[in-house]
Amino acid sequence: MTTVPAAVSEMIPSLKPLAAALCPLLAAPAIYLLRRRPNLREAATLAAAALQFLWVISMAPDVAAGKLLGWRLIDIGAGITVGLRVDAFGLIFAITAAFLWILVSLYSIGYMRALKEHAQTRYYFFFALAIFSAVCIAFAENLVTFYIFYEALTFSTYWLVAHHEDAEAFAATRKYLAYLLLSGWFLFAAVALTYSLAGTTAFRDGGILTTAAAPSATLQLLFVLFALGAVKAAWMPFHAWLPSAMVAPTPVSSLLHAVAVVKAGVFAFVRVVCHVFGLDTVAALGLGLWLGIVAGFTMIVGSLYAIGEDNLKRRLAFSTISQLAYILFGVALLTPHGVRGAMIHIPFHGFMKITLFLCAGAIMVVTGKKQISQLAGVGRQLPVTLTAFTIGAVGMCGAPPVAGFISKWFLCLGTIEAGLMAFLLLLLVSSFLDVIYFFPIVKTAFFDPLPATTVGIQGTPGGLREFENPLYLFMVLPLALTAFFSVLFCFFPNTFFLLRLTEVAAGKLF
Amino acid sequence: MPFALLQIVCLPLAAALGLLWLRPSRQRGAAWLVIGCLAYTTILLLAVGAQVYNGGALVERYPLGPAFNFDLAADGLSLPVALIVNLICLALAVYAIPYVEHRIELIYGTVDAETHGIYFRRFYLLYLFFPTGFMGVCFATNLLAIYLFMELLTIVPLYFIMAQFGYSDYITRYKVALMCLYWGVAGATLFLIGIIWGYAHLGSFEIAQLSDLSGNPQALWIAVVILTGLATKLAIVPLHVWMPWVHAEHPTCIAGLLAVYANIAAYVAVRVLIIPLQGDLQPLSLPLMIFALITMTYGALLTLAQSDAKRFCACSTISQISYSVFGVAALTTWGVRGGIFYFLSHIVGKAILFSTAGILVFQLETRKLAEMGGLWKQMPVTACLWLVAALTLSALPPTGGFVGKWMLFTGAFNGYETHFTGLLVIIAAVMSTLLTLVYTFLTGVRIFFGPQKRGALHHDPADPPLTMSLPLVLLATVAIGMGIFPDPILHMLSAVIVDW
């Protein structure tokens, strides 16, 4: 086996990625030590989150100028290297994770305390570890690092999904672990085979595998291994873990769905296509079309499942499955606009979906309602929450003036570039299905009358309930902010350098 | 250091004789004599390691006859194996002190100090045959010598310790010991037939001469006979029958060494077959990998079904050994290096796991997993040791297991890049390693978490005395050190297992 030296020459040594990753890692023991002082404990989480975001965003100008920042942590030998390296695409994911961690931490305070949840220290502890793993995934320099933190993410979210410790939670957790551990082991096989074929695992623009490296059957098998390894992306038919993981507390569901776990899955797909195989190799092997078909199938069928679901969180879960497939779809097009659309959809979908989940959680805390059929008139009790929900829903459908419009625009351009009109049609049908399952929620909440038995503040029927408890403010503020950002991204998609970063990332690929 | 290798091999035997001079009542003295001897040989091994670190070999010649000699050679392959094995022997010798005292009381009832001392001394006397046998197998350069050391291991420590200090009643433990003796001797005899067949062609029992067989059409069949013999030791399905019995029967303090006893055959296979004859073995590669895959899966499923803390570990050994066999069978440089590295991390991890199970049996006086639960609060050290062992055996970072698994599967892929069936077999093997994670962690969670079953236990659970936990902490450090800093071992291995 020839060992190819990893391309480090272009990398500027910098401790910033390490500093950003260490914030949540150091927050975890602090959270444990402050377990008897809840206010200080939450302050530690918030401080770590804010600090982390500052480190992450401070790298954006350099990375947007096309530089790579990184730090080789340890070279264990035998090709096992743990290193962090920030490129434009990784930074997009890290910005999303770091920024949303601040808001979700705030939201958690309101949510967990209003529900008087047990084991809150454990919750914040593993939350911090999950964010640590997610940021390390974003900054991973090579596949081995990526794999290690991919498994770490599975383990650190275990207790978050199992939080309620009842039979339902443990059943869901078993399913969760069964799917994700199996997929992790497939990823291990894929990484080992990649190293065997290429002699390196470092991500590189244009890929490290060529069609000359092995017979195409081997490379196709490798791609299937990677796809099975990225089951975190919840592509169909390997999506069943995601809806059942909805038993977790809502901030966790929003973390899983908007920030950490599923995004790590699609992130893996984009990395593999763009930086391991390389677009040319994927095209030469004819894998783009297959990936597109799987993604298209997931888009449509996920939406159909969502239409039939009455539980609000589960409907959102199926919506996630469908929306994540957009990202796979964009990459599968193998065209500049398609790839950019896929990359930009990671933060944009993150912000919109987290808005929806935070709204679902707020509705559940304030009114105790989990089913969509119970939501009649809730809009009058929680006007801010439901307005935010509407914004998120409009964004999901890809309509202006919300961020989803931008990513859908790029994806549509991508299909036209690729000359696949059938895929364009698929995209439009899918976003039409999004309208079908989101519109009834908005309509029921705002336009149907409240049931007569409902009691508002001071016994006034049908009154405003959003502000009856000051704790609710901790929920309403973050969800209003994420909704605000979802709109802002439509008018200024370059907020946090996001659009510029996709341009840099895609520019190096074509 | 003159006669360093001879000292390493023979000093334990000399110490065994020395034990006979000690008054039986001086138990602790006997134990510390053994520990001192093993500590000394460990230091010798480190000194030899410094000499052979950058390639080369240390050879000592002790000719005995025309075809037979006791020449000893240390090189980059035998030294890491010998060092890790000797460390385990040392750690378990310390661990065994409170354990054996307890065992003697359980088996022979309350006896006077003299009789107790005799039994205690007898255990350590037999125990010392383990390091001698292992070091002999590692360093011998003559096939007959390897055979003799393997027989020595089977007959003296394996048979007698089981027969005298076993778990079941008098009749059963002699029966089980006898059965294991038969299996061990049968395996060794096949090995003997193979090397005599080789002698017929070569006129020599030297390992160095074996490469002359290369290209001979009978080389393949000689290899098949030798491999079948070694597969008996390695407990490859369908030759695994003895393994769960022997482990369940043995006192736990040497159960870690039984994993070595079985797995060291992988080292022998590399030494006598793969390095000299790798070209001729190619047709055996895939079948052997498939056997290893079956054994890995079967052993893991068997483990999942166990309700007894000791049989649990035994079945796990069946599956774990086949990981290293799988890597070795791939016949690529990385596969063989990874297989040997995995062998080392497995025996360290297994010694910790077995001994932790032993601590549970010792402290709780029950072997039933169902009676344990929620012990985390009272036995934090034990729980941490179990965690390290579980991480090592499940091959997760930051332990040596991960490095070994990574290398052996990378190496296996390397040999089968263009062979689709081979790739599928390797992927199946990767997936079957997931079962290890399931059984180690699931069982760990059952023992240490969940509700406490107070009524079921005879004692209030507590962490064991330091003589039991400290040696295991040392081994745990080695397991993690191998994961973070595997370079010295890999460096030495790469000097012997060169690119071919």
Short mmCIF file of C-alpha atoms in Angstrom, two decimals, chain B residues 10-208:
data_model
loop_
_atom_site.label_atom_id
_atom_site.label_comp_id
_atom_site.label_asym_id
_atom_site.label_seq_id
_atom_site.Cartn_x
_atom_site.Cartn_y
_atom_site.Cartn_z
CA CYS B 10 13.92 -20.66 32.13
CA LEU B 11 13.82 -18.38 35.16
CA PRO B 12 10.13 -19.03 35.82
CA LEU B 13 10.90 -22.77 35.95
CA ALA B 14 13.81 -22.13 38.28
CA ALA B 15 11.51 -20.07 40.47
CA ALA B 16 9.05 -22.97 40.46
CA LEU B 17 11.77 -25.20 41.86
CA GLY B 18 12.65 -22.48 44.35
CA LEU B 19 9.09 -22.53 45.61
CA LEU B 20 9.60 -26.09 46.79
CA TRP B 21 12.34 -24.95 49.16
CA LEU B 22 10.09 -22.40 50.81
CA ARG B 23 8.16 -23.48 53.88
CA PRO B 24 4.53 -23.95 52.82
CA SER B 25 3.28 -21.63 55.56
CA ARG B 26 5.15 -18.73 54.00
CA GLN B 27 2.46 -18.06 51.42
CA ARG B 28 3.08 -14.40 50.74
CA GLY B 29 6.77 -15.14 50.34
CA ALA B 30 5.97 -17.67 47.64
CA ALA B 31 3.73 -15.23 45.81
CA TRP B 32 6.29 -12.45 45.92
CA LEU B 33 9.01 -14.78 44.67
CA VAL B 34 6.88 -15.47 41.61
CA ILE B 35 6.05 -11.81 41.12
CA GLY B 36 9.67 -10.79 41.55
CA CYS B 37 10.79 -13.36 38.99
CA LEU B 38 8.21 -12.21 36.43
CA ALA B 39 9.02 -8.54 37.05
CA TYR B 40 12.69 -9.34 36.42
CA THR B 41 11.94 -11.15 33.14
CA THR B 42 9.73 -8.25 32.08
CA ILE B 43 12.66 -5.87 32.60
CA LEU B 44 14.88 -8.26 30.64
CA LEU B 45 12.33 -8.24 27.84
CA LEU B 46 12.38 -4.45 27.78
CA ALA B 47 16.17 -4.53 27.56
CA VAL B 48 16.01 -7.00 24.68
CA GLY B 49 13.34 -4.80 23.08
CA ALA B 50 15.76 -1.87 23.09
CA GLN B 51 18.25 -4.03 21.17
CA VAL B 52 15.92 -5.30 18.47
CA TYR B 53 13.83 -2.11 18.19
CA ASN B 54 15.42 -0.92 14.97
CA GLY B 55 15.31 -4.21 13.10
CA GLY B 56 17.70 -7.08 13.53
CA ALA B 57 17.37 -10.02 15.88
CA LEU B 58 18.95 -11.31 19.05
CA VAL B 59 19.89 -14.98 18.60
CA GLU B 60 21.17 -17.34 21.29
CA ARG B 61 22.29 -20.83 20.26
CA TYR B 62 21.81 -23.91 22.44
CA PRO B 63 22.38 -26.91 20.13
CA LEU B 64 21.23 -30.24 21.46
CA GLY B 65 21.40 -32.62 18.53
CA PRO B 66 21.47 -32.90 14.76
CA ALA B 67 17.90 -31.86 14.04
CA PHE B 68 16.87 -30.50 17.39
CA ASN B 69 18.02 -27.45 19.30
CA PHE B 70 16.80 -24.90 21.79
CA ASP B 71 17.99 -21.87 19.85
CA LEU B 72 16.14 -18.77 20.92
CA ALA B 73 15.68 -15.67 18.79
CA ALA B 74 13.98 -12.39 19.54
CA ASP B 75 12.96 -10.14 16.69
CA GLY B 76 10.38 -7.44 16.01
CA LEU B 77 7.58 -9.98 15.82
CA SER B 78 8.29 -12.20 18.81
CA LEU B 79 9.34 -9.46 21.19
CA PRO B 80 6.12 -7.38 21.35
CA VAL B 81 4.12 -10.59 21.73
CA ALA B 82 6.40 -11.88 24.49
CA LEU B 83 6.44 -8.54 26.29
CA ILE B 84 2.66 -8.12 26.38
CA VAL B 85 2.12 -11.76 27.35
CA ASN B 86 4.70 -11.52 30.13
CA LEU B 87 3.07 -8.32 31.41
CA ILE B 88 -0.25 -10.13 31.60
CA CYS B 89 1.38 -13.03 33.46
CA LEU B 90 2.87 -10.55 35.90
CA ALA B 91 -0.36 -8.64 36.45
CA LEU B 92 -2.39 -11.81 36.95
CA ALA B 93 0.16 -13.23 39.39
CA VAL B 94 -0.52 -10.24 41.64
CA TYR B 95 -4.25 -10.44 41.05
CA ALA B 96 -4.28 -14.13 41.92
CA ILE B 97 -3.04 -13.72 45.53
CA PRO B 98 -6.38 -12.95 47.22
CA TYR B 99 -8.26 -14.93 44.62
CA VAL B 100 -6.43 -18.22 45.14
CA GLU B 101 -6.64 -17.98 48.92
CA HIS B 102 -10.36 -17.60 48.55
CA ARG B 103 -10.55 -20.45 46.02
CA ILE B 104 -8.70 -22.87 48.27
CA GLU B 105 -11.12 -22.16 51.08
CA LEU B 106 -14.02 -22.76 48.75
CA ILE B 107 -12.71 -26.03 47.32
CA TYR B 108 -10.95 -27.64 50.24
CA GLY B 109 -12.85 -26.09 53.11
CA THR B 110 -11.15 -24.78 56.23
CA VAL B 111 -7.77 -26.49 56.47
CA ASP B 112 -4.76 -25.86 58.67
CA ALA B 113 -2.21 -23.29 57.56
CA GLU B 114 0.25 -25.95 56.40
CA THR B 115 -2.18 -27.65 54.01
CA HIS B 116 -3.47 -24.31 52.82
CA GLY B 117 0.08 -23.25 52.09
CA ILE B 118 0.75 -26.43 50.13
CA TYR B 119 -2.23 -25.81 47.89
CA PHE B 120 -1.29 -22.17 47.51
CA ARG B 121 2.28 -23.06 46.57
CA ARG B 122 1.06 -25.70 44.17
CA PHE B 123 -1.00 -23.12 42.30
CA TYR B 124 1.94 -20.80 41.82
CA LEU B 125 4.20 -23.68 40.92
CA LEU B 126 1.88 -24.69 38.12
CA TYR B 127 1.25 -21.08 37.19
CA LEU B 128 4.92 -20.54 36.37
CA PHE B 129 4.71 -23.04 33.53
CA PHE B 130 2.57 -20.49 31.68
CA PRO B 131 5.28 -17.84 31.27
CA THR B 132 7.86 -20.51 30.42
CA GLY B 133 5.61 -22.08 27.81
CA PHE B 134 4.57 -18.76 26.26
CA MET B 135 8.09 -17.37 26.14
CA GLY B 136 9.32 -20.65 24.67
CA VAL B 137 6.70 -20.58 21.93
CA CYS B 138 7.57 -16.96 21.19
CA PHE B 139 11.34 -17.30 21.00
CA ALA B 140 11.95 -20.86 19.77
CA THR B 141 13.41 -21.15 16.30
CA ASN B 142 13.01 -24.90 15.97
CA LEU B 143 9.66 -26.41 15.08
CA LEU B 144 10.08 -29.32 17.47
CA ALA B 145 10.86 -26.91 20.28
CA ILE B 146 7.67 -24.98 19.51
CA TYR B 147 5.77 -28.25 19.58
CA LEU B 148 7.27 -29.18 22.93
CA PHE B 149 6.45 -25.84 24.48
CA MET B 150 2.87 -26.07 23.21
CA GLU B 151 2.52 -29.53 24.75
CA LEU B 152 4.05 -28.26 27.97
CA LEU B 153 1.39 -25.55 28.14
CA THR B 154 -1.39 -28.04 27.52
CA ILE B 155 -0.27 -30.70 29.95
CA VAL B 156 1.07 -28.86 32.97
CA PRO B 157 -0.79 -25.62 33.63
CA LEU B 158 -3.89 -26.20 31.56
CA TYR B 159 -4.63 -29.70 32.82
CA PHE B 160 -3.40 -29.61 36.39
CA ILE B 161 -4.63 -26.16 37.40
CA MET B 162 -8.06 -26.98 36.07
CA ALA B 163 -8.12 -30.37 37.71
CA GLN B 164 -7.02 -29.02 41.09
CA PHE B 165 -8.52 -25.56 41.30
CA GLY B 166 -11.52 -25.85 38.99
CA TYR B 167 -15.04 -24.72 39.73
CA SER B 168 -17.22 -27.79 39.50
CA ASP B 169 -17.22 -30.79 41.81
CA TYR B 170 -14.25 -33.16 41.89
CA ILE B 171 -15.47 -35.54 39.16
CA THR B 172 -16.65 -32.91 36.71
CA ARG B 173 -13.52 -30.83 36.89
CA TYR B 174 -11.28 -33.81 36.18
CA LYS B 175 -13.55 -34.77 33.29
CA VAL B 176 -13.41 -31.29 31.80
CA ALA B 177 -9.67 -31.07 32.34
CA LEU B 178 -9.21 -34.40 30.60
CA MET B 179 -11.35 -33.35 27.67
CA CYS B 180 -9.33 -30.17 27.22
CA LEU B 181 -6.15 -32.16 27.47
CA TYR B 182 -7.35 -34.42 24.64
CA TRP B 183 -8.23 -31.46 22.45
CA GLY B 184 -4.93 -29.76 23.19
CA VAL B 185 -2.90 -32.88 22.48
CA ALA B 186 -4.86 -33.65 19.32
CA GLY B 187 -4.16 -30.15 17.99
CA ALA B 188 -0.50 -30.36 18.88
CA THR B 189 -0.25 -33.80 17.29
CA LEU B 190 -1.60 -32.53 14.01
CA PHE B 191 1.00 -29.79 14.23
CA LEU B 192 3.63 -32.46 14.83
CA ILE B 193 2.47 -34.49 11.82
CA GLY B 194 2.69 -31.36 9.69
CA ILE B 195 6.23 -30.52 10.74
CA ILE B 196 7.43 -34.12 10.31
CA TRP B 197 5.97 -34.08 6.82
CA GLY B 198 7.93 -30.89 6.25
CA TYR B 199 11.04 -32.59 7.68
CA ALA B 200 10.65 -35.34 5.10
CA HIS B 201 11.18 -32.71 2.42
CA LEU B 202 13.65 -30.42 4.11
CA GLY B 203 15.62 -32.61 6.46
CA SER B 204 15.38 -29.88 9.05
CA PHE B 205 13.07 -28.57 11.73
CA GLU B 206 14.41 -25.03 11.50
CA ILE B 207 11.80 -22.33 10.85
CA ALA B 208 14.36 -20.48 8.80
#
